[in-house]
PDB file of C-alpha atoms in Angstrom:
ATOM      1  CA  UNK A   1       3.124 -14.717   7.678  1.00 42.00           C
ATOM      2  CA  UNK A   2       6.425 -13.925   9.275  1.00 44.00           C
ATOM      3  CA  UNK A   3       6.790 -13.829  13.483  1.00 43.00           C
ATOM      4  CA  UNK A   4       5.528 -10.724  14.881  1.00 41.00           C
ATOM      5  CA  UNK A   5       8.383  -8.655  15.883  1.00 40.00           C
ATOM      6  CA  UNK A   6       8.734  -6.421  19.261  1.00 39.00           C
ATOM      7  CA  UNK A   7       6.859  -2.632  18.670  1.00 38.00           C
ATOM      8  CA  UNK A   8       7.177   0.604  19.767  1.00 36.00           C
ATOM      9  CA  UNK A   9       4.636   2.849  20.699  1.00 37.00           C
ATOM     10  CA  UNK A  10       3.779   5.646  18.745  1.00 37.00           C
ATOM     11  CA  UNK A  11       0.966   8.217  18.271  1.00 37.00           C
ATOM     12  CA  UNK A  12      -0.580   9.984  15.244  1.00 38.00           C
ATOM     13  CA  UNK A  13      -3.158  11.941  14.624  1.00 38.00           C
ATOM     14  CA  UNK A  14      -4.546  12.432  10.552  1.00 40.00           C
ATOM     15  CA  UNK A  15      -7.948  14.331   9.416  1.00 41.00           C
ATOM     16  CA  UNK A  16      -9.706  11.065   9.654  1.00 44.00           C
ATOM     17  CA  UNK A  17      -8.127   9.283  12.772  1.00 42.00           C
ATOM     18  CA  UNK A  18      -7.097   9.858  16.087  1.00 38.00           C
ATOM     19  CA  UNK A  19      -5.804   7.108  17.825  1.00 42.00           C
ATOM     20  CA  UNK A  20      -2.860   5.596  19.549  1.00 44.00           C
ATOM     21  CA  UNK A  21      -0.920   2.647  18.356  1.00 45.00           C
ATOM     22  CA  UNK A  22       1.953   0.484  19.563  1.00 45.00           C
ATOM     23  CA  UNK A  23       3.170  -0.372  16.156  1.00 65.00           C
ATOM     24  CA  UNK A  24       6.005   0.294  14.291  1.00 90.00           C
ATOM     25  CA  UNK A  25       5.016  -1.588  11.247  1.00 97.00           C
ATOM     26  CA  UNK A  26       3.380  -0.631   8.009  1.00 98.00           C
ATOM     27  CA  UNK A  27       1.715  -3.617   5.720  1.00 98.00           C
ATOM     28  CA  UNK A  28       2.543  -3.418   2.224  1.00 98.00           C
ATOM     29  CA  UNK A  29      -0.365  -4.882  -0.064  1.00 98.00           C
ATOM     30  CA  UNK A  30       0.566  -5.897  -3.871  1.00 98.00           C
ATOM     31  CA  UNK A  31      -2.374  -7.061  -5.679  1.00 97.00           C
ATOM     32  CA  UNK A  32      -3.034  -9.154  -9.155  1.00 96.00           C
ATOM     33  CA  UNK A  33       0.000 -10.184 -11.534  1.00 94.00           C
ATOM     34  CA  UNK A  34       2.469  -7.912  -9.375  1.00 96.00           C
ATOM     35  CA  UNK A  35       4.489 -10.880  -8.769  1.00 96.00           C
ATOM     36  CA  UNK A  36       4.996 -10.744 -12.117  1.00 94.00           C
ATOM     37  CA  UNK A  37       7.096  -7.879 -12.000  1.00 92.00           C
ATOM     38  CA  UNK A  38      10.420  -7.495 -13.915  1.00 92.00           C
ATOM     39  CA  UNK A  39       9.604  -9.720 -16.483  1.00 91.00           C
ATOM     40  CA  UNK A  40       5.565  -8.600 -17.264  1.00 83.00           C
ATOM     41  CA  UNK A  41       5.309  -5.678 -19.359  1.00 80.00           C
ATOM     42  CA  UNK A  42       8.578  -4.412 -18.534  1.00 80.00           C
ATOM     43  CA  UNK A  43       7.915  -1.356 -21.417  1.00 81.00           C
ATOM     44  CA  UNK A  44       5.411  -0.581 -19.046  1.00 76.00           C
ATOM     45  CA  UNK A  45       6.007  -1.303 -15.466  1.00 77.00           C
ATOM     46  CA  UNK A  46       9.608  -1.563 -15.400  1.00 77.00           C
ATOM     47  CA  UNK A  47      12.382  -4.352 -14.798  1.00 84.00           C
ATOM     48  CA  UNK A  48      12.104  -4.353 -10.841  1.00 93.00           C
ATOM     49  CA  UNK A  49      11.376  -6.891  -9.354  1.00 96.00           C
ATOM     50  CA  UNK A  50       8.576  -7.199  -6.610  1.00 97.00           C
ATOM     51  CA  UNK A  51      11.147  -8.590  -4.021  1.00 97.00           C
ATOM     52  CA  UNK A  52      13.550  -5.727  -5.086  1.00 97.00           C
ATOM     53  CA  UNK A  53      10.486  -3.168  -4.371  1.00 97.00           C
ATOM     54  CA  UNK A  54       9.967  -5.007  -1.159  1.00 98.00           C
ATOM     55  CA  UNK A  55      13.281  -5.132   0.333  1.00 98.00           C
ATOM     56  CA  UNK A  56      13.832  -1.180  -0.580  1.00 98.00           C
ATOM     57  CA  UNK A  57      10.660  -0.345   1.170  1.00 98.00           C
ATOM     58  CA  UNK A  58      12.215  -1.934   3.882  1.00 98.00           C
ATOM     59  CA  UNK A  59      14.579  -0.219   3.436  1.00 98.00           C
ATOM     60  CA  UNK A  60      13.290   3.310   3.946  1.00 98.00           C
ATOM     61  CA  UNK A  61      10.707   2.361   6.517  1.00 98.00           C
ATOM     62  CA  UNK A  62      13.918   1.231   8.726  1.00 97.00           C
ATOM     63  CA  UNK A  63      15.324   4.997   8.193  1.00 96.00           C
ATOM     64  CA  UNK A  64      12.216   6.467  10.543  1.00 96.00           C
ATOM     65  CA  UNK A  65      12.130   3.093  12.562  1.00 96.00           C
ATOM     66  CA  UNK A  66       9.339   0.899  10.953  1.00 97.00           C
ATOM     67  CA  UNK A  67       9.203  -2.075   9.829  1.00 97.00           C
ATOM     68  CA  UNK A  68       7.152  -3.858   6.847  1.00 98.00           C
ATOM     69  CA  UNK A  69       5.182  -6.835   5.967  1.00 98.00           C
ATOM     70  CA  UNK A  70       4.186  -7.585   2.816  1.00 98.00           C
ATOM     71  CA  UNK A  71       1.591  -9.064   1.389  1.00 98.00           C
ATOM     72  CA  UNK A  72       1.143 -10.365  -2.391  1.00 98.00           C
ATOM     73  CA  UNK A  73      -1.562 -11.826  -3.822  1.00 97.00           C
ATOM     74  CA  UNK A  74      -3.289 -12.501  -6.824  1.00 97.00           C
ATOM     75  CA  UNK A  75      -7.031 -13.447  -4.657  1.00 98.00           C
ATOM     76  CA  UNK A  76      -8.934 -10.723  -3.493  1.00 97.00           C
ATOM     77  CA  UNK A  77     -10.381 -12.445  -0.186  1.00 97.00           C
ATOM     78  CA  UNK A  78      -6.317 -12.849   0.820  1.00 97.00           C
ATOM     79  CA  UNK A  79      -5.868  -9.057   0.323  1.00 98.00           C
ATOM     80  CA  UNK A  80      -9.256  -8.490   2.572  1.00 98.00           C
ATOM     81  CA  UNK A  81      -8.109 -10.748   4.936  1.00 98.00           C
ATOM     82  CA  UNK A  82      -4.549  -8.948   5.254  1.00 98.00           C
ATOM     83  CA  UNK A  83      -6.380  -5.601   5.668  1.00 98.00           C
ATOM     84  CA  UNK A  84      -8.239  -6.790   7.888  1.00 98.00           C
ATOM     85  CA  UNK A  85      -5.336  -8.121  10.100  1.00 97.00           C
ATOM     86  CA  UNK A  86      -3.111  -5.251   9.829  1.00 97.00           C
ATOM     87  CA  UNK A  87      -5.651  -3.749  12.574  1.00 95.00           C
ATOM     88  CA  UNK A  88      -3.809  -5.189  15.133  1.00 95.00           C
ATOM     89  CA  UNK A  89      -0.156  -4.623  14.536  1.00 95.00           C
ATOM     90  CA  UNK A  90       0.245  -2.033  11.719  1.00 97.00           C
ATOM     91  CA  UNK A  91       0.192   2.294  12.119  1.00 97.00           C
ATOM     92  CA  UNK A  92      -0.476   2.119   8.496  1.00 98.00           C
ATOM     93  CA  UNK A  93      -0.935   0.507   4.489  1.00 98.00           C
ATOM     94  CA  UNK A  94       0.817   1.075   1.245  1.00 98.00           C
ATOM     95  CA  UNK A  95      -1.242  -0.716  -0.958  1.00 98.00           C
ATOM     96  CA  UNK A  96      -0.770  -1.179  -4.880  1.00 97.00           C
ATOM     97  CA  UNK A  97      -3.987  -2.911  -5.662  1.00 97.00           C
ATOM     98  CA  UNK A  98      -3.175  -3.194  -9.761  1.00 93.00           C
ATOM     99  CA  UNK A  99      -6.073  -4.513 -11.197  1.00 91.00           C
ATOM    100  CA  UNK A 100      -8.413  -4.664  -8.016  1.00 93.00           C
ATOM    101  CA  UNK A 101      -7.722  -0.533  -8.364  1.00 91.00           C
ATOM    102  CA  UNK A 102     -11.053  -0.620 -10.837  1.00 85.00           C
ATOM    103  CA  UNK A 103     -12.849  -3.105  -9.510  1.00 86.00           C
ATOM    104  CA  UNK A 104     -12.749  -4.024  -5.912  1.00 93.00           C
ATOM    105  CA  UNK A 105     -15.234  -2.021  -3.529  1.00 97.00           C
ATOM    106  CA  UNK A 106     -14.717  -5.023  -1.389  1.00 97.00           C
ATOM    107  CA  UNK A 107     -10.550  -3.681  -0.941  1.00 98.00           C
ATOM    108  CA  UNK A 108     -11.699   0.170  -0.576  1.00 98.00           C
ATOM    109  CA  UNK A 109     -14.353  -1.097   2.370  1.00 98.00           C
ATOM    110  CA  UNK A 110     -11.817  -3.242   4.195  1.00 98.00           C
ATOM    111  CA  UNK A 111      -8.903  -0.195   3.706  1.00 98.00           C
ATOM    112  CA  UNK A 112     -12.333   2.316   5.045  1.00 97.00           C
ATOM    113  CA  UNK A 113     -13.105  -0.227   8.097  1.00 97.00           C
ATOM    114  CA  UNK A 114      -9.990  -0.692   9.476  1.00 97.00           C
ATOM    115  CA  UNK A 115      -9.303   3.209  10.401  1.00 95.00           C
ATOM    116  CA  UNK A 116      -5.286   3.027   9.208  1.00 97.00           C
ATOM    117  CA  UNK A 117      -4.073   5.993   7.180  1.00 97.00           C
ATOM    118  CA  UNK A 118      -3.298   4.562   3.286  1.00 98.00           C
ATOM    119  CA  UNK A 119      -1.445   5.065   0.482  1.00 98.00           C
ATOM    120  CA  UNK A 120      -1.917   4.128  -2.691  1.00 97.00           C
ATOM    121  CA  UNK A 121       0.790   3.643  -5.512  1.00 97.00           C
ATOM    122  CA  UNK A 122       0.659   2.883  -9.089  1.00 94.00           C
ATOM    123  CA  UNK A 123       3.725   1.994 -10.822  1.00 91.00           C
ATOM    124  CA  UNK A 124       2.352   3.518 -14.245  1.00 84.00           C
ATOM    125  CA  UNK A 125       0.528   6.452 -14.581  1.00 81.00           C
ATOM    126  CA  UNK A 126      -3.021   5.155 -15.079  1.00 78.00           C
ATOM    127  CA  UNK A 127      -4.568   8.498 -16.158  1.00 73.00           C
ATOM    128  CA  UNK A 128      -2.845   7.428 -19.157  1.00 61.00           C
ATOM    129  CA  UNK A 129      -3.778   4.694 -19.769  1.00 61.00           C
ATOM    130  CA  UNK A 130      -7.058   2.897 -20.772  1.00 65.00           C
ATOM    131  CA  UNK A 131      -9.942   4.767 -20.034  1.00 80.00           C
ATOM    132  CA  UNK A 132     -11.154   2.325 -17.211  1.00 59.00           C
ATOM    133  CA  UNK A 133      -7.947   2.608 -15.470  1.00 61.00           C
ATOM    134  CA  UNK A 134      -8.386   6.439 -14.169  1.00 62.00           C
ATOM    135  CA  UNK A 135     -10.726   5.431 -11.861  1.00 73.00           C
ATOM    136  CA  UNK A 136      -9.515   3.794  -8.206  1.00 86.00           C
ATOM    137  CA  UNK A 137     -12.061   2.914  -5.465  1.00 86.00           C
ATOM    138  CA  UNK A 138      -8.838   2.696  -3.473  1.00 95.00           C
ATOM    139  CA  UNK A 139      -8.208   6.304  -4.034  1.00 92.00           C
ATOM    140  CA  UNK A 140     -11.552   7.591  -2.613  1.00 95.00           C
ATOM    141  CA  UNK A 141      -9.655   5.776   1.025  1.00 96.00           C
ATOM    142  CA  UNK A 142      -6.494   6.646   0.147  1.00 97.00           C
ATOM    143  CA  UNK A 143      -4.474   9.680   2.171  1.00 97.00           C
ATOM    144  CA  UNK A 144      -2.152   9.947  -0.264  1.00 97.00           C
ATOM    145  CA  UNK A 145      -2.015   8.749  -4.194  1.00 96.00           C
ATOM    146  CA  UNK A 146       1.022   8.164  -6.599  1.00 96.00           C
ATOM    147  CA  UNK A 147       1.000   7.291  -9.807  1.00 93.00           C
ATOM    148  CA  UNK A 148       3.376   6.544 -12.650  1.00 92.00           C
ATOM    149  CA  UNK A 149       6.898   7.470 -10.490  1.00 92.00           C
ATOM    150  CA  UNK A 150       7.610   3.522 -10.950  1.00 94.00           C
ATOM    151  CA  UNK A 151       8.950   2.057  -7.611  1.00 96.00           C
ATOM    152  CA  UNK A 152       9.839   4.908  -6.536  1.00 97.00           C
ATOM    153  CA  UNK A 153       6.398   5.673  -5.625  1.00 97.00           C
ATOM    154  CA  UNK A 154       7.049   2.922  -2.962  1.00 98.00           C
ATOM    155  CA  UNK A 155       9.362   4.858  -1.265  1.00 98.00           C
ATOM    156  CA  UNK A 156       7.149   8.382  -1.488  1.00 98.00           C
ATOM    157  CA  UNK A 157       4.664   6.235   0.154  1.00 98.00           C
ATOM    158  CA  UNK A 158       6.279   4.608   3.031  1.00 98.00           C
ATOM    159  CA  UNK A 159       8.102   8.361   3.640  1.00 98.00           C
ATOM    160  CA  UNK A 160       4.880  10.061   3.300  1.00 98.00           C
ATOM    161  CA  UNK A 161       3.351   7.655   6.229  1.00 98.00           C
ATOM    162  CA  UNK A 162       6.529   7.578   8.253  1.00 97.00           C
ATOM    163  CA  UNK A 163       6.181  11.675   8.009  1.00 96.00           C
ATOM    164  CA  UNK A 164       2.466  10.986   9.369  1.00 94.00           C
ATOM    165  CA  UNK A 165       3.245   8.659  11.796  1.00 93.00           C
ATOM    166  CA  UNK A 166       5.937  11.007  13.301  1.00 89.00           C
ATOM    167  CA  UNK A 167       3.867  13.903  14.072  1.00 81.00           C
TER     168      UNK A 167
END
């Protein structure tokens, strides 16, 4: 994980949470075969690459002063874990859990028990795709949920918490 960079306080308030935070950061969660991107199913999810998704939600989190860390991993247990630690120095999660979308209660109870606000993305639109693909644990947690926009559903997420974050 990179050094923890200096934070600025900030408050929010969403239908689920009330709290104060002194971060400035949001975590940015890719799950399975994401790092893939560019070259995997391009036809489907597009020639982008993950770093080039990364470094533009960067990007526009540094146009309403946040920062990102991001997080990519094909193990479960490391997403968890990064969940888990955004509770200390994050005001909120984009997460694109791919394939842990319809299958991991274990990501939509750490997303549930750490009280940040989330959004989901899904670079394709999985309501049309494969029938087990329309469902998303993650979306029962999720604040917000965009599908099949491609990366730029990265950047609708990050503006949609930075809009959040700034009321």
């Amino acid at each position: 994980m990179p050094a923890l960079l200096p934070c600025l306080p900030v408050s929010y308030s969403f239908r689920r949470y009330r709290t104060t935070v002194t971060q400035r950061r949001l975590l940015l969660v890719n799950g399975p075969n994401l790092n893939l991107l560019g070259t995997r199913q391009p036809e489907v999810y597009g020639s982008t690459t993950l770093a080039e998704i990364e470094a533009r939600a960067a990007e526009v989190a540094a146009e309403s002063g946040l920062q990102v860390r991001s997080v990519q991993s094909n193990h479960e247990g490391v997403l968890v874990d990064a969940i888990h630690a955004a509770r200390a120095d994050c005001a909120g999660i984009v997460i694109n859990p791919a394939a842990y979308s319809h299958t991991s209660v274990a990501i939509a109870d750490a997303l549930r028990s750490v009280g940040l606000p989330v959004a989901e993305v899904h670079l394709s639109n999985i309501h049309a795709r494969e029938e087990f693909r329309h469902h998303s644990y993650v979306s029962a947690v999720a604040d917000m949920v965009v599908a099949g926009a491609g990366p730029l559903g990265y950047d609708m997420a990050v503006r949609y918490l930075a809009s959040r974050l700034s009321q």
